[in-house]
mmCIF file of C-alpha atoms and ligand atoms in Angstrom:
data_model
loop_
_atom_site.group_PDB
_atom_site.id
_atom_site.type_symbol
_atom_site.label_atom_id
_atom_site.label_comp_id
_atom_site.label_asym_id
_atom_site.label_seq_id
_atom_site.Cartn_x
_atom_site.Cartn_y
_atom_site.Cartn_z
ATOM 1 C CA UNK I 1 2.336 7.309 33.986
ATOM 2 C CA UNK I 2 -0.023 6.350 31.143
ATOM 3 C CA UNK I 3 -3.516 5.332 32.203
ATOM 4 C CA UNK I 4 -4.759 1.881 31.338
ATOM 5 C CA UNK I 5 -6.819 1.716 28.149
ATOM 6 C CA UNK I 6 -10.161 -0.050 28.363
ATOM 7 C CA UNK I 7 -11.805 1.060 25.108
ATOM 8 C CA UNK I 8 -10.139 1.277 21.719
ATOM 9 C CA UNK I 9 -11.198 2.143 18.173
ATOM 10 C CA UNK I 10 -10.017 0.770 14.848
ATOM 11 C CA UNK I 11 -10.343 2.285 11.387
ATOM 12 C CA UNK I 12 -9.052 1.820 7.848
ATOM 13 C CA UNK I 13 -8.148 4.888 5.834
ATOM 14 C CA UNK I 14 -6.804 5.881 2.407
ATOM 15 C CA UNK I 15 -6.527 3.410 -0.472
ATOM 16 C CA UNK I 16 -7.731 -0.019 0.648
ATOM 17 C CA UNK I 17 -5.384 -2.980 0.509
ATOM 18 C CA UNK I 18 -5.880 -6.754 0.700
ATOM 19 C CA UNK I 19 -5.299 -7.872 4.288
ATOM 20 C CA UNK I 20 -6.951 -4.891 5.958
ATOM 21 C CA UNK I 21 -9.780 -7.198 7.052
ATOM 22 C CA UNK I 22 -7.318 -9.638 8.588
ATOM 23 C CA UNK I 23 -5.793 -6.720 10.524
ATOM 24 C CA UNK I 24 -9.223 -5.530 11.753
ATOM 25 C CA UNK I 25 -10.018 -9.072 12.867
ATOM 26 C CA UNK I 26 -6.754 -9.316 14.789
ATOM 27 C CA UNK I 27 -7.304 -5.965 16.528
ATOM 28 C CA UNK I 28 -10.873 -6.855 17.510
ATOM 29 C CA UNK I 29 -10.138 -10.350 18.759
ATOM 30 C CA UNK I 30 -6.934 -9.376 20.618
ATOM 31 C CA UNK I 31 -8.802 -6.504 22.240
ATOM 32 C CA UNK I 32 -11.681 -8.717 23.321
ATOM 33 C CA UNK I 33 -9.263 -11.370 24.608
ATOM 34 C CA UNK I 34 -7.786 -8.665 26.859
ATOM 35 C CA UNK I 35 -11.244 -7.571 28.051
ATOM 36 C CA UNK I 36 -11.137 -4.301 26.118
ATOM 37 C CA UNK I 37 -14.149 -2.844 24.396
ATOM 38 C CA UNK I 38 -13.407 -2.441 20.700
ATOM 39 C CA UNK I 39 -15.198 -0.014 18.389
ATOM 40 C CA UNK I 40 -15.176 -0.095 14.607
ATOM 41 C CA UNK I 41 -15.107 3.296 12.922
ATOM 42 C CA UNK I 42 -16.437 3.323 9.367
ATOM 43 C CA UNK I 43 -15.001 5.236 6.384
ATOM 44 C CA UNK I 44 -11.805 6.223 8.181
ATOM 45 C CA UNK I 45 -11.653 9.691 9.691
ATOM 46 C CA UNK I 46 -15.020 10.478 8.115
ATOM 47 C CA UNK I 47 -16.661 8.019 10.518
ATOM 48 C CA UNK I 48 -14.948 9.699 13.453
ATOM 49 C CA UNK I 49 -16.395 13.053 12.400
ATOM 50 C CA UNK I 50 -19.850 11.643 11.582
ATOM 51 C CA UNK I 51 -19.953 9.481 14.714
ATOM 52 C CA UNK I 52 -20.213 6.328 12.647
ATOM 53 C CA UNK I 53 -18.757 4.263 15.475
ATOM 54 C CA UNK I 54 -20.066 0.838 16.463
ATOM 55 C CA UNK I 55 -19.076 -1.761 19.065
ATOM 56 C CA UNK I 56 -17.364 -4.799 17.566
ATOM 57 C CA UNK I 57 -17.799 -8.363 18.765
ATOM 58 C CA UNK I 58 -15.984 -11.548 17.946
ATOM 59 C CA UNK I 59 -18.653 -12.425 15.372
ATOM 60 C CA UNK I 60 -18.436 -8.978 13.739
ATOM 61 C CA UNK I 61 -15.128 -10.103 12.250
ATOM 62 C CA UNK I 62 -16.088 -13.700 11.433
ATOM 63 C CA UNK I 63 -15.436 -14.930 7.913
ATOM 64 C CA UNK I 64 -13.382 -11.914 6.803
ATOM 65 C CA UNK I 65 -9.757 -13.068 7.008
ATOM 66 C CA UNK I 66 -9.914 -14.214 3.377
ATOM 67 C CA UNK I 67 -11.714 -11.158 2.009
ATOM 68 C CA UNK I 68 -10.186 -8.213 0.171
ATOM 69 C CA UNK I 69 -11.380 -4.632 0.667
ATOM 70 C CA UNK I 70 -12.279 -3.556 4.188
ATOM 71 C CA UNK I 71 -15.479 -4.230 6.124
ATOM 72 C CA UNK I 72 -15.000 -0.858 7.836
ATOM 73 C CA UNK I 73 -14.788 0.834 4.432
ATOM 74 C CA UNK I 74 -12.279 3.511 3.654
ATOM 75 C CA UNK I 75 -12.264 7.127 2.600
ATOM 76 C CA UNK I 76 -10.060 10.137 2.123
ATOM 77 C CA UNK I 77 -11.434 12.863 4.393
ATOM 78 C CA UNK I 78 -10.854 16.555 3.606
ATOM 79 C CA UNK I 79 -12.554 17.741 6.839
ATOM 80 C CA UNK I 80 -9.927 15.967 8.901
ATOM 81 C CA UNK I 81 -7.289 18.347 7.446
ATOM 82 C CA UNK I 82 -9.012 21.133 9.411
ATOM 83 C CA UNK I 83 -8.718 21.564 13.172
ATOM 84 C CA UNK I 84 -12.500 21.861 13.496
ATOM 85 C CA UNK I 85 -12.941 18.457 11.877
ATOM 86 C CA UNK I 86 -10.368 16.838 14.129
ATOM 87 C CA UNK I 87 -11.991 18.419 17.201
ATOM 88 C CA UNK I 88 -15.370 17.021 16.229
ATOM 89 C CA UNK I 89 -13.753 13.614 15.725
ATOM 90 C CA UNK I 90 -12.153 13.823 19.179
ATOM 91 C CA UNK I 91 -15.430 14.734 20.834
ATOM 92 C CA UNK I 92 -17.130 11.728 19.249
ATOM 93 C CA UNK I 93 -14.376 9.383 20.409
ATOM 94 C CA UNK I 94 -14.660 10.800 23.944
ATOM 95 C CA UNK I 95 -18.415 10.311 23.850
ATOM 96 C CA UNK I 96 -17.819 6.578 23.377
ATOM 97 C CA UNK I 97 -15.007 6.600 25.946
ATOM 98 C CA UNK I 98 -12.413 5.562 23.341
ATOM 99 C CA UNK I 99 -8.898 5.957 24.764
ATOM 100 C CA UNK I 100 -6.723 4.570 21.978
ATOM 101 C CA UNK I 101 -6.900 4.300 18.225
ATOM 102 C CA UNK I 102 -5.535 1.848 15.669
ATOM 103 C CA UNK I 103 -5.207 3.420 12.220
ATOM 104 C CA UNK I 104 -4.643 1.021 9.337
ATOM 105 C CA UNK I 105 -3.539 2.945 6.246
ATOM 106 C CA UNK I 106 -0.762 4.599 4.311
ATOM 107 C CA UNK I 107 1.323 7.717 4.780
ATOM 108 C CA UNK I 108 -1.574 10.155 4.235
ATOM 109 C CA UNK I 109 -3.545 8.410 6.980
ATOM 110 C CA UNK I 110 -0.560 8.556 9.329
ATOM 111 C CA UNK I 111 -0.113 12.267 8.674
ATOM 112 C CA UNK I 112 -3.698 12.714 9.916
ATOM 113 C CA UNK I 113 -3.122 10.439 12.925
ATOM 114 C CA UNK I 114 0.093 12.249 13.809
ATOM 115 C CA UNK I 115 -1.613 15.634 13.776
ATOM 116 C CA UNK I 116 -4.609 14.354 15.730
ATOM 117 C CA UNK I 117 -2.458 12.669 18.372
ATOM 118 C CA UNK I 118 -0.403 15.800 19.021
ATOM 119 C CA UNK I 119 -3.545 17.924 19.480
ATOM 120 C CA UNK I 120 -5.642 15.524 21.561
ATOM 121 C CA UNK I 121 -4.876 13.008 24.278
ATOM 122 C CA UNK I 122 -5.762 9.862 22.353
ATOM 123 C CA UNK I 123 -2.765 7.670 21.538
ATOM 124 C CA UNK I 124 -2.651 6.387 17.961
ATOM 125 C CA UNK I 125 -0.967 3.267 16.652
ATOM 126 C CA UNK I 126 -0.456 3.062 12.886
ATOM 127 C CA UNK I 127 -0.349 -0.184 10.907
ATOM 128 C CA UNK I 128 1.093 0.113 7.381
ATOM 129 C CA UNK I 129 -1.736 -0.818 5.038
ATOM 130 C CA UNK I 130 -0.958 0.058 1.441
ATOM 131 C CA UNK I 131 -0.239 -1.859 -1.733
ATOM 132 C CA UNK I 132 2.475 0.664 -2.604
ATOM 133 C CA UNK I 133 5.001 -0.440 0.067
ATOM 134 C CA UNK I 134 6.218 3.144 0.202
ATOM 135 C CA UNK I 135 6.820 3.425 3.942
ATOM 136 C CA UNK I 136 10.008 3.371 5.947
ATOM 137 C CA UNK I 137 10.245 1.337 9.142
ATOM 138 C CA UNK I 138 8.939 -1.951 7.791
ATOM 139 C CA UNK I 139 9.861 -4.704 5.363
ATOM 140 C CA UNK I 140 6.176 -5.378 4.707
ATOM 141 C CA UNK I 141 3.063 -3.347 4.186
ATOM 142 C CA UNK I 142 -0.317 -5.056 4.380
ATOM 143 C CA UNK I 143 -1.500 -5.652 0.808
ATOM 144 C CA UNK I 144 1.728 -5.341 -1.146
ATOM 145 C CA UNK I 145 2.321 -9.060 -1.532
ATOM 146 C CA UNK I 146 -1.185 -9.692 -2.851
ATOM 147 C CA UNK I 147 -1.048 -6.711 -5.215
ATOM 148 C CA UNK I 148 2.276 -7.722 -6.665
ATOM 149 C CA UNK I 149 1.087 -11.303 -7.167
ATOM 150 C CA UNK I 150 -2.029 -9.993 -8.927
ATOM 151 C CA UNK I 151 0.243 -7.974 -11.218
ATOM 152 C CA UNK I 152 2.474 -11.002 -11.875
ATOM 153 C CA UNK I 153 -0.507 -13.180 -12.782
ATOM 154 C CA UNK I 154 -1.811 -10.525 -15.180
ATOM 155 C CA UNK I 155 1.576 -9.881 -16.795
ATOM 156 C CA UNK I 156 2.135 -13.623 -17.331
ATOM 157 C CA UNK I 157 -1.137 -13.670 -19.264
ATOM 158 C CA UNK I 158 -0.091 -10.648 -21.281
ATOM 159 C CA UNK I 159 3.160 -12.435 -22.120
ATOM 160 C CA UNK I 160 1.172 -15.281 -23.736
ATOM 161 C CA UNK I 161 -0.625 -12.976 -26.131
ATOM 162 C CA UNK I 162 2.495 -10.854 -26.669
ATOM 163 C CA UNK I 163 4.337 -14.001 -27.694
ATOM 164 C CA UNK I 164 1.548 -15.137 -30.035
ATOM 165 C CA UNK I 165 1.703 -11.854 -31.947
ATOM 166 C CA UNK I 166 5.384 -10.895 -31.507
ATOM 167 C CA UNK I 167 4.333 -7.701 -29.777
ATOM 168 C CA UNK I 168 5.753 -5.165 -27.431
ATOM 169 C CA UNK I 169 3.537 -4.604 -24.402
ATOM 170 C CA UNK I 170 3.908 -1.572 -22.176
ATOM 171 C CA UNK I 171 2.187 -2.427 -18.916
ATOM 172 C CA UNK I 172 1.316 0.148 -16.302
ATOM 173 C CA UNK I 173 1.066 -0.904 -12.685
ATOM 174 C CA UNK I 174 0.059 1.129 -9.632
ATOM 175 C CA UNK I 175 2.432 3.255 -7.599
ATOM 176 C CA UNK I 176 1.795 6.985 -7.600
ATOM 177 C CA UNK I 177 5.056 7.729 -5.814
ATOM 178 C CA UNK I 178 6.604 4.339 -5.577
ATOM 179 C CA UNK I 179 8.090 1.786 -7.960
ATOM 180 C CA UNK I 180 7.902 -1.281 -5.751
ATOM 181 C CA UNK I 181 5.021 -3.003 -7.524
ATOM 182 C CA UNK I 182 6.678 -2.291 -10.889
ATOM 183 C CA UNK I 183 10.075 -3.498 -9.768
ATOM 184 C CA UNK I 184 8.925 -6.711 -8.108
ATOM 185 C CA UNK I 185 6.345 -7.681 -10.734
ATOM 186 C CA UNK I 186 8.699 -6.708 -13.570
ATOM 187 C CA UNK I 187 11.563 -8.831 -12.274
ATOM 188 C CA UNK I 188 9.272 -11.758 -11.533
ATOM 189 C CA UNK I 189 7.836 -11.745 -15.057
ATOM 190 C CA UNK I 190 11.110 -11.232 -16.906
ATOM 191 C CA UNK I 191 10.343 -7.723 -18.177
ATOM 192 C CA UNK I 192 12.967 -6.129 -20.417
ATOM 193 C CA UNK I 193 12.629 -2.697 -18.869
ATOM 194 C CA UNK I 194 11.145 -1.387 -15.651
ATOM 195 C CA UNK I 195 10.442 2.321 -15.273
ATOM 196 C CA UNK I 196 9.994 3.655 -11.739
ATOM 197 C CA UNK I 197 9.769 7.072 -10.080
ATOM 198 C CA UNK I 198 12.876 6.376 -7.972
ATOM 199 C CA UNK I 199 15.154 6.207 -11.054
ATOM 200 C CA UNK I 200 15.376 8.699 -13.911
ATOM 201 C CA UNK I 201 13.895 7.292 -17.102
ATOM 202 C CA UNK I 202 16.258 7.709 -20.022
ATOM 203 C CA UNK I 203 14.012 7.293 -23.046
ATOM 204 C CA UNK I 204 16.980 7.210 -25.432
ATOM 205 C CA UNK I 205 18.413 4.211 -23.570
ATOM 206 C CA UNK I 206 15.022 2.536 -23.719
ATOM 207 C CA UNK I 207 14.726 3.058 -27.503
ATOM 208 C CA UNK I 208 18.307 1.855 -28.015
ATOM 209 C CA UNK I 209 17.632 -1.320 -26.050
ATOM 210 C CA UNK I 210 14.461 -2.008 -28.066
ATOM 211 C CA UNK I 211 16.357 -1.440 -31.335
ATOM 212 C CA UNK I 212 19.019 -3.816 -30.151
ATOM 213 C CA UNK I 213 16.366 -6.434 -29.400
ATOM 214 C CA UNK I 214 14.787 -5.884 -32.807
ATOM 215 C CA UNK I 215 18.181 -6.478 -34.443
ATOM 216 C CA UNK I 216 18.619 -9.673 -32.462
ATOM 217 C CA UNK I 217 15.106 -10.777 -33.417
ATOM 218 C CA UNK I 218 13.903 -10.797 -29.831
ATOM 219 C CA UNK I 219 10.282 -10.246 -30.556
ATOM 220 C CA UNK I 220 8.471 -10.497 -27.223
ATOM 221 C CA UNK I 221 9.101 -7.452 -25.131
ATOM 222 C CA UNK I 222 7.502 -6.428 -21.898
ATOM 223 C CA UNK I 223 8.040 -3.038 -20.326
ATOM 224 C CA UNK I 224 6.598 -2.453 -16.870
ATOM 225 C CA UNK I 225 5.972 1.174 -15.905
ATOM 226 C CA UNK I 226 4.923 2.496 -12.502
ATOM 227 C CA UNK I 227 2.060 4.963 -12.895
ATOM 228 C CA UNK I 228 4.116 7.597 -11.067
ATOM 229 C CA UNK I 229 7.178 7.391 -13.303
ATOM 230 C CA UNK I 230 8.319 10.953 -14.001
ATOM 231 C CA UNK I 231 8.327 10.355 -17.779
ATOM 232 C CA UNK I 232 4.604 9.623 -17.589
ATOM 233 C CA UNK I 233 2.569 6.434 -17.600
ATOM 234 C CA UNK I 234 2.430 3.648 -20.187
ATOM 235 C CA UNK I 235 0.574 5.800 -22.761
ATOM 236 C CA UNK I 236 3.328 8.438 -22.713
ATOM 237 C CA UNK I 237 6.035 5.839 -23.188
ATOM 238 C CA UNK I 238 4.044 4.166 -25.980
ATOM 239 C CA UNK I 239 3.671 7.480 -27.800
ATOM 240 C CA UNK I 240 7.437 7.865 -28.091
ATOM 241 C CA UNK I 241 8.034 4.208 -28.929
ATOM 242 C CA UNK I 242 5.431 4.273 -31.739
ATOM 243 C CA UNK I 243 6.954 7.427 -33.145
ATOM 244 C CA UNK I 244 10.526 6.181 -33.062
ATOM 245 C CA UNK I 245 9.932 2.486 -33.817
ATOM 246 C CA UNK I 246 6.858 2.398 -36.081
ATOM 247 C CA UNK I 247 7.609 -1.211 -37.124
ATOM 248 C CA UNK I 248 7.185 -2.448 -33.621
ATOM 249 C CA UNK I 249 3.703 -3.739 -32.892
ATOM 250 C CA UNK I 250 3.118 -1.910 -29.623
ATOM 251 C CA UNK I 251 0.230 -2.290 -27.191
ATOM 252 C CA UNK I 252 -0.558 -0.703 -23.841
ATOM 253 C CA UNK I 253 -2.217 -2.391 -20.878
ATOM 254 C CA UNK I 254 -3.068 -0.510 -17.684
ATOM 255 C CA UNK I 255 -3.707 -2.934 -14.838
ATOM 256 C CA UNK I 256 -5.350 -0.373 -12.548
ATOM 257 C CA UNK I 257 -7.482 -1.136 -9.533
ATOM 258 C CA UNK I 258 -7.522 -4.918 -9.918
ATOM 259 C CA UNK I 259 -4.264 -4.637 -7.985
ATOM 260 C CA UNK I 260 -6.125 -3.309 -4.967
ATOM 261 C CA UNK I 261 -8.699 -6.079 -4.694
ATOM 262 C CA UNK I 262 -8.823 -9.815 -4.227
ATOM 263 C CA UNK I 263 -8.293 -12.314 -1.488
ATOM 264 C CA UNK I 264 -5.132 -11.520 0.503
ATOM 265 C CA UNK I 265 -2.107 -13.769 0.102
ATOM 266 C CA UNK I 266 -0.877 -15.914 2.981
ATOM 267 C CA UNK I 267 1.924 -13.410 3.675
ATOM 268 C CA UNK I 268 -0.482 -10.475 3.862
ATOM 269 C CA UNK I 269 -2.794 -12.399 6.220
ATOM 270 C CA UNK I 270 0.141 -13.301 8.472
ATOM 271 C CA UNK I 271 1.563 -9.772 8.516
ATOM 272 C CA UNK I 272 -1.872 -8.268 9.157
ATOM 273 C CA UNK I 273 -2.624 -10.723 11.983
ATOM 274 C CA UNK I 274 0.726 -10.154 13.660
ATOM 275 C CA UNK I 275 0.516 -6.372 13.366
ATOM 276 C CA UNK I 276 -3.111 -6.215 14.519
ATOM 277 C CA UNK I 277 -2.215 -8.231 17.606
ATOM 278 C CA UNK I 278 0.845 -6.040 18.230
ATOM 279 C CA UNK I 279 -1.194 -2.837 17.926
ATOM 280 C CA UNK I 280 -3.446 -3.804 20.834
ATOM 281 C CA UNK I 281 -0.469 -4.896 22.936
ATOM 282 C CA UNK I 282 1.205 -1.568 22.150
ATOM 283 C CA UNK I 283 -1.809 0.429 23.327
ATOM 284 C CA UNK I 284 -1.983 -1.643 26.528
ATOM 285 C CA UNK I 285 1.751 -1.062 27.135
ATOM 286 C CA UNK I 286 1.131 2.685 26.901
ATOM 287 C CA UNK I 287 2.895 3.200 23.576
ATOM 288 C CA UNK I 288 1.624 6.064 21.505
ATOM 289 C CA UNK I 289 1.973 7.634 18.095
ATOM 290 C CA UNK I 290 4.075 4.945 16.507
ATOM 291 C CA UNK I 291 3.754 2.877 13.370
ATOM 292 C CA UNK I 292 4.396 -0.803 13.927
ATOM 293 C CA UNK I 293 6.303 -2.568 11.196
ATOM 294 C CA UNK I 294 8.324 -5.737 10.817
ATOM 295 C CA UNK I 295 12.054 -5.610 10.085
ATOM 296 C CA UNK I 296 14.109 -8.815 9.930
ATOM 297 C CA UNK I 297 11.139 -10.684 11.350
ATOM 298 C CA UNK I 298 10.994 -8.492 14.483
ATOM 299 C CA UNK I 299 8.418 -5.895 15.410
ATOM 300 C CA UNK I 300 9.719 -2.398 14.821
ATOM 301 C CA UNK I 301 8.222 0.815 16.233
ATOM 302 C CA UNK I 302 8.692 4.012 14.227
ATOM 303 C CA UNK I 303 7.383 7.378 15.490
ATOM 304 C CA UNK I 304 4.513 8.400 13.216
ATOM 305 C CA UNK I 305 6.223 11.631 12.181
ATOM 306 C CA UNK I 306 9.271 9.700 10.958
ATOM 307 C CA UNK I 307 7.138 7.058 9.255
ATOM 308 C CA UNK I 308 5.453 9.730 7.142
ATOM 309 C CA UNK I 309 8.665 11.577 6.286
ATOM 310 C CA UNK I 310 11.032 8.770 5.389
ATOM 311 C CA UNK I 311 10.508 6.595 2.327
ATOM 312 C CA UNK I 312 11.773 3.115 1.731
ATOM 313 C CA UNK I 313 14.767 3.194 -0.599
ATOM 314 C CA UNK I 314 14.895 1.044 -3.693
ATOM 315 C CA UNK I 315 18.162 -0.822 -4.220
ATOM 316 C CA UNK I 316 19.269 0.334 -7.708
ATOM 317 C CA UNK I 317 21.280 -2.877 -8.139
ATOM 318 C CA UNK I 318 17.949 -4.472 -9.064
ATOM 319 C CA UNK I 319 17.722 -2.345 -12.214
ATOM 320 C CA UNK I 320 21.135 -3.607 -13.299
ATOM 321 C CA UNK I 321 20.003 -7.173 -12.668
ATOM 322 C CA UNK I 322 16.900 -6.561 -14.825
ATOM 323 C CA UNK I 323 19.085 -5.487 -17.783
ATOM 324 C CA UNK I 324 21.391 -8.494 -17.474
ATOM 325 C CA UNK I 325 18.616 -11.045 -17.097
ATOM 326 C CA UNK I 326 16.536 -9.667 -19.958
ATOM 327 C CA UNK I 327 19.357 -9.742 -22.499
HETATM 328 O O1 LIG D 1 -3.285 2.527 -2.776
HETATM 329 C C1 LIG D 1 -2.287 3.330 -3.350
HETATM 330 C C2 LIG D 1 -2.661 3.638 -4.734
HETATM 331 O O2 LIG D 1 -2.913 2.386 -5.277
HETATM 332 C C3 LIG D 1 -1.706 4.380 -5.651
HETATM 333 O O3 LIG D 1 -0.684 3.605 -6.188
HETATM 334 C C4 LIG D 1 -2.641 4.939 -6.672
HETATM 335 O O4 LIG D 1 -2.158 6.008 -7.368
HETATM 336 C C5 LIG D 1 -3.797 5.337 -5.822
HETATM 337 O O5 LIG D 1 -3.831 4.404 -4.772
HETATM 338 C C6 LIG D 1 -5.092 5.460 -6.513
HETATM 339 O O6 LIG D 1 -6.097 5.521 -5.574
HETATM 340 P P1 LIG D 1 -7.570 6.048 -5.808
HETATM 341 O O7 LIG D 1 -7.993 5.593 -7.134
HETATM 342 O O8 LIG D 1 -8.326 5.439 -4.682
HETATM 343 O O9 LIG D 1 -7.476 7.531 -5.699
#
């Protein structure tokens, strides 16, 4: 039988995402409500190794639900890849009496948690916190909704200037391995083409569709490219387009890290609050080494090893819809 947890730790790891603060707040306040001691660990696994671990109180998480970034800060930690690093981290957690851990992050962070939890007797609960939405076992990841809305707002602005000058804009959005931000923001802004890592980019088809639009005097064109598209980013695509269609007035805009910041959307705050609450309940119920997600509005528990292996699949029907709607 699992022993009752009385002290838990929470950390954020990997690329930050809007809503991480709302998740921290929910973990801290749900823990305190249940008479648990809650510790905040700064800079992800780095803080575990460096013993940067502090008790959290209700006021420690006041006035953060609306803030982007993460008050616990985040980092990618090479030392945690090594057993020695993980052992040091474990010893520090034990020193504080921490018996359960909530890890808010993406697949890299869960890989670390999975390894740690199989070597040491500290149960880990993962909450999907990434703007990339590249995790199986959940319909939502904390931060995706805000990031995609940031991209939509920016692309709408680009459309104004594109229209004023009859230009083609090739816009690069984030997504090292995932096309979700590109797909959602591209559809929502009426992009002509969307290039994502999950679908092979046929540059000849792209050129043909631009030529067709030129013939039909469709002068405003927006192409949204995920940074991880196998053809390359926006600059690579622009190089070919400029070579093949020199008459087209082509510009590149890389949205970059603005997609990671900003005040979280209502959806991200709700998802983060619900998941943070659920993470504490899960630790108290004796669950371990699972990622908690939401599928069809119900909590869904995926073993950490599966959560890091499986990817969310993109429905290719969307790409067909893009072509039809942008005609
Ligand atoms: O948060 C995920 C992500 O935004 C990827 O899409 C992107 O490639 C990466 O983070 C960049 O992160 P960093 O600049 O922190 O290395």
